[in-house]
Amino acid sequence: MYWMDMTEQEIADTVGAFGVPKFRAAQVRDWLKKGVRPEDMTNLPKNLREQLSSVPFGGARIFDKRISEKDGTVKYLFELEDGNLVEGVLMRYSYGNTVCLSTQVGCNMGCKFCASTLEGCVRSLRPGEMLSFLAEIERDEPPTDRERTVTNIVLMGSGEPLDNYDNVVTFLKRVTSPSGPNISARNISLSTCGLVPKIYSFIDDAPHVTLSISLHAHSNEVRSSIMPVNKAYPIEQVLEAANTYAQRTGRRVVFEYALIGGVNDSEADAKALAQRLKGMLCHVNLIPLNPVKERGLNGVTRQHAYRFQGWLEENRISATVRREMGADIEGACGQLRRRVLNEMRG
Ligand code: SAH
């Protein structure tokens, strides 16, 4: 058991086992909420701090950080206690700050355009590690005009969140808890490549969290060629699950659609996509593909993305082109981690 993963009761029991007065547990709990390690819990006696340090902390440290000169986006590389590295991004918008968090070190889904999955999934992240990313960012970028720096979370970093289901749901419960970071579930989005049975569980377990689905194609032929997961859960099943989410929650599903030059970006593709989505409470988020060196797929210009948006809108599908954040700092999934790992390997 790790400090950062413990519930309040588990903290009380663990601290209590060291034979100290009860109020110490509340002090430890308050520090852990801020992601502080036992050695830095300054209002505890030194020998207690040492005793508490015998239990592993289970959090992250900032290993590297890049700040975009263009838009102030901050890309973090976190180091976990086992030495693994994982990315997170802080993006500044007019309505607040969004943090993009990873849910796994690497990924097993094998999408052909993505850098995160090139070497498979090393391991899934624990809830306390994901909470620790937030705490580290809050400490690194203290809020100026509001209570917290982070107002919104998107689980769109490396990893497939629904492939780490229990940990992610526990994280969502804790991060939305009034006694924790207290971030509104409505300000949180989870993105999945389409693990259909888990989407149904997610509707039951976290109905207030926004569901994003990486669609990227309108046909099984193209989707299977770029997303192996489509062979297990074809597009019809993904759309049925998406529709169930929309019906049950009354909220729109967001479909992510990475525009890949010559693969899924023609006017005919837009029409066929609109046909598929007709009548569904949904929104399409268009992302010009960020070409990954190892992948050999092409992006499209922003101008072309706006044209594609127009084609969807002509067919009454609501769509936007995602703002490009941190293009100068390897904002795309898995790219910074890969480069640092390659540098370290020499
Ligand atoms: N595994 C989840 C979470 C990743 S979210 C999922 O698949 O949804 C990251 C989003 O960025 C996904 O929509 C993913 O398909 C997309 N993406 C990955 N690599 C990309 C690239 N090189 N350019 C543009 N989008 C990319």
CSV table of N, CA and C and ligand atoms in Angstrom, one decimal, residues 113-114 155-157 159-161 191-193 214 216 256 258 287-290 292 333, ligand 1:
chain,number,residue,atom,x,y,z
A,113,PHE,N,-1.0,5.8,-35.7
A,113,PHE,CA,-0.5,7.1,-35.8
A,113,PHE,C,0.0,7.7,-34.5
A,114,CYS,N,0.1,6.9,-33.5
A,114,CYS,CA,0.3,7.4,-32.1
A,114,CYS,C,1.7,7.0,-31.6
A,155,LEU,N,-8.4,13.2,-19.6
A,155,LEU,CA,-7.6,12.0,-19.6
A,155,LEU,C,-7.3,11.6,-21.0
A,156,MET,N,-6.4,12.3,-21.6
A,156,MET,CA,-6.0,12.2,-23.0
A,156,MET,C,-4.5,12.1,-23.2
A,157,GLY,N,-3.8,11.8,-22.2
A,157,GLY,CA,-2.4,11.6,-22.3
A,157,GLY,C,-2.1,10.2,-22.8
A,159,GLY,N,-1.7,6.2,-22.8
A,159,GLY,CA,-2.5,5.1,-22.2
A,159,GLY,C,-3.9,5.1,-22.6
A,160,GLU,N,-4.6,4.0,-22.4
A,160,GLU,CA,-6.0,3.8,-22.7
A,160,GLU,C,-6.7,3.8,-21.3
A,161,PRO,N,-7.4,4.9,-20.9
A,161,PRO,CA,-8.0,4.9,-19.6
A,161,PRO,C,-8.9,3.7,-19.2
A,191,SER,N,-11.1,10.1,-22.6
A,191,SER,CA,-11.1,9.7,-24.0
A,191,SER,C,-10.7,8.2,-24.1
A,192,THR,N,-11.5,7.5,-25.0
A,192,THR,CA,-11.2,6.1,-25.2
A,192,THR,C,-11.1,5.8,-26.6
A,193,CYS,N,-10.3,4.7,-27.0
A,193,CYS,CA,-10.3,4.3,-28.4
A,193,CYS,C,-11.5,3.4,-28.7
A,214,SER,N,-12.3,8.2,-29.6
A,214,SER,CA,-11.4,8.4,-30.8
A,214,SER,C,-12.0,7.6,-31.9
A,216,HIS,N,-11.9,8.6,-35.7
A,216,HIS,CA,-10.9,8.7,-36.7
A,216,HIS,C,-11.2,8.1,-38.1
A,256,GLU,N,-13.5,12.2,-31.4
A,256,GLU,CA,-12.2,12.8,-31.9
A,256,GLU,C,-11.9,12.2,-33.3
A,258,ALA,N,-8.9,12.5,-36.0
A,258,ALA,CA,-7.6,13.0,-36.5
A,258,ALA,C,-7.6,12.9,-38.0
A,287,ILE,N,-8.8,17.0,-35.4
A,287,ILE,CA,-7.4,17.3,-35.0
A,287,ILE,C,-6.6,17.0,-36.3
A,288,PRO,N,-5.9,18.0,-36.8
A,288,PRO,CA,-5.0,17.7,-37.9
A,288,PRO,C,-3.9,16.8,-37.4
A,289,LEU,N,-3.7,15.6,-38.0
A,289,LEU,CA,-2.7,14.7,-37.4
A,289,LEU,C,-1.4,15.3,-37.2
A,290,ASN,N,-0.8,15.0,-36.0
A,290,ASN,CA,0.5,15.5,-35.7
A,290,ASN,C,1.4,14.4,-36.1
A,292,VAL,N,4.0,11.6,-36.6
A,292,VAL,CA,5.0,11.1,-35.7
A,292,VAL,C,6.0,10.4,-36.6
A,333,CYS,N,1.0,13.3,-27.9
A,333,CYS,CA,1.1,12.1,-27.1
A,333,CYS,C,2.4,11.4,-27.3
B,1,SAH,N1,-6.3,5.9,-25.5
B,1,SAH,C1,-7.3,7.0,-25.5
B,1,SAH,C2,-6.6,8.3,-24.9
B,1,SAH,C3,-5.6,9.0,-25.7
B,1,SAH,S1,-6.3,10.5,-26.1
B,1,SAH,C4,-7.9,7.3,-26.8
B,1,SAH,O1,-7.5,6.6,-27.8
B,1,SAH,O2,-8.8,8.1,-26.9
B,1,SAH,C5,-5.3,11.1,-27.2
B,1,SAH,C6,-6.0,11.5,-28.5
B,1,SAH,O3,-5.1,11.9,-29.5
B,1,SAH,C7,-6.7,10.3,-29.1
B,1,SAH,O4,-7.9,10.8,-29.8
B,1,SAH,C8,-5.7,9.8,-30.1
B,1,SAH,O5,-6.3,9.0,-31.1
B,1,SAH,C9,-5.1,11.1,-30.6
B,1,SAH,N2,-3.8,11.0,-31.2
B,1,SAH,C10,-2.8,10.1,-30.9
B,1,SAH,N3,-1.7,10.4,-31.7
B,1,SAH,C11,-2.0,11.4,-32.4
B,1,SAH,C12,-1.3,12.2,-33.4
B,1,SAH,N4,-0.1,11.8,-33.8
B,1,SAH,N5,-1.9,13.3,-34.0
B,1,SAH,C13,-3.2,13.6,-33.6
B,1,SAH,N6,-3.9,13.0,-32.7
B,1,SAH,C14,-3.3,11.9,-32.1
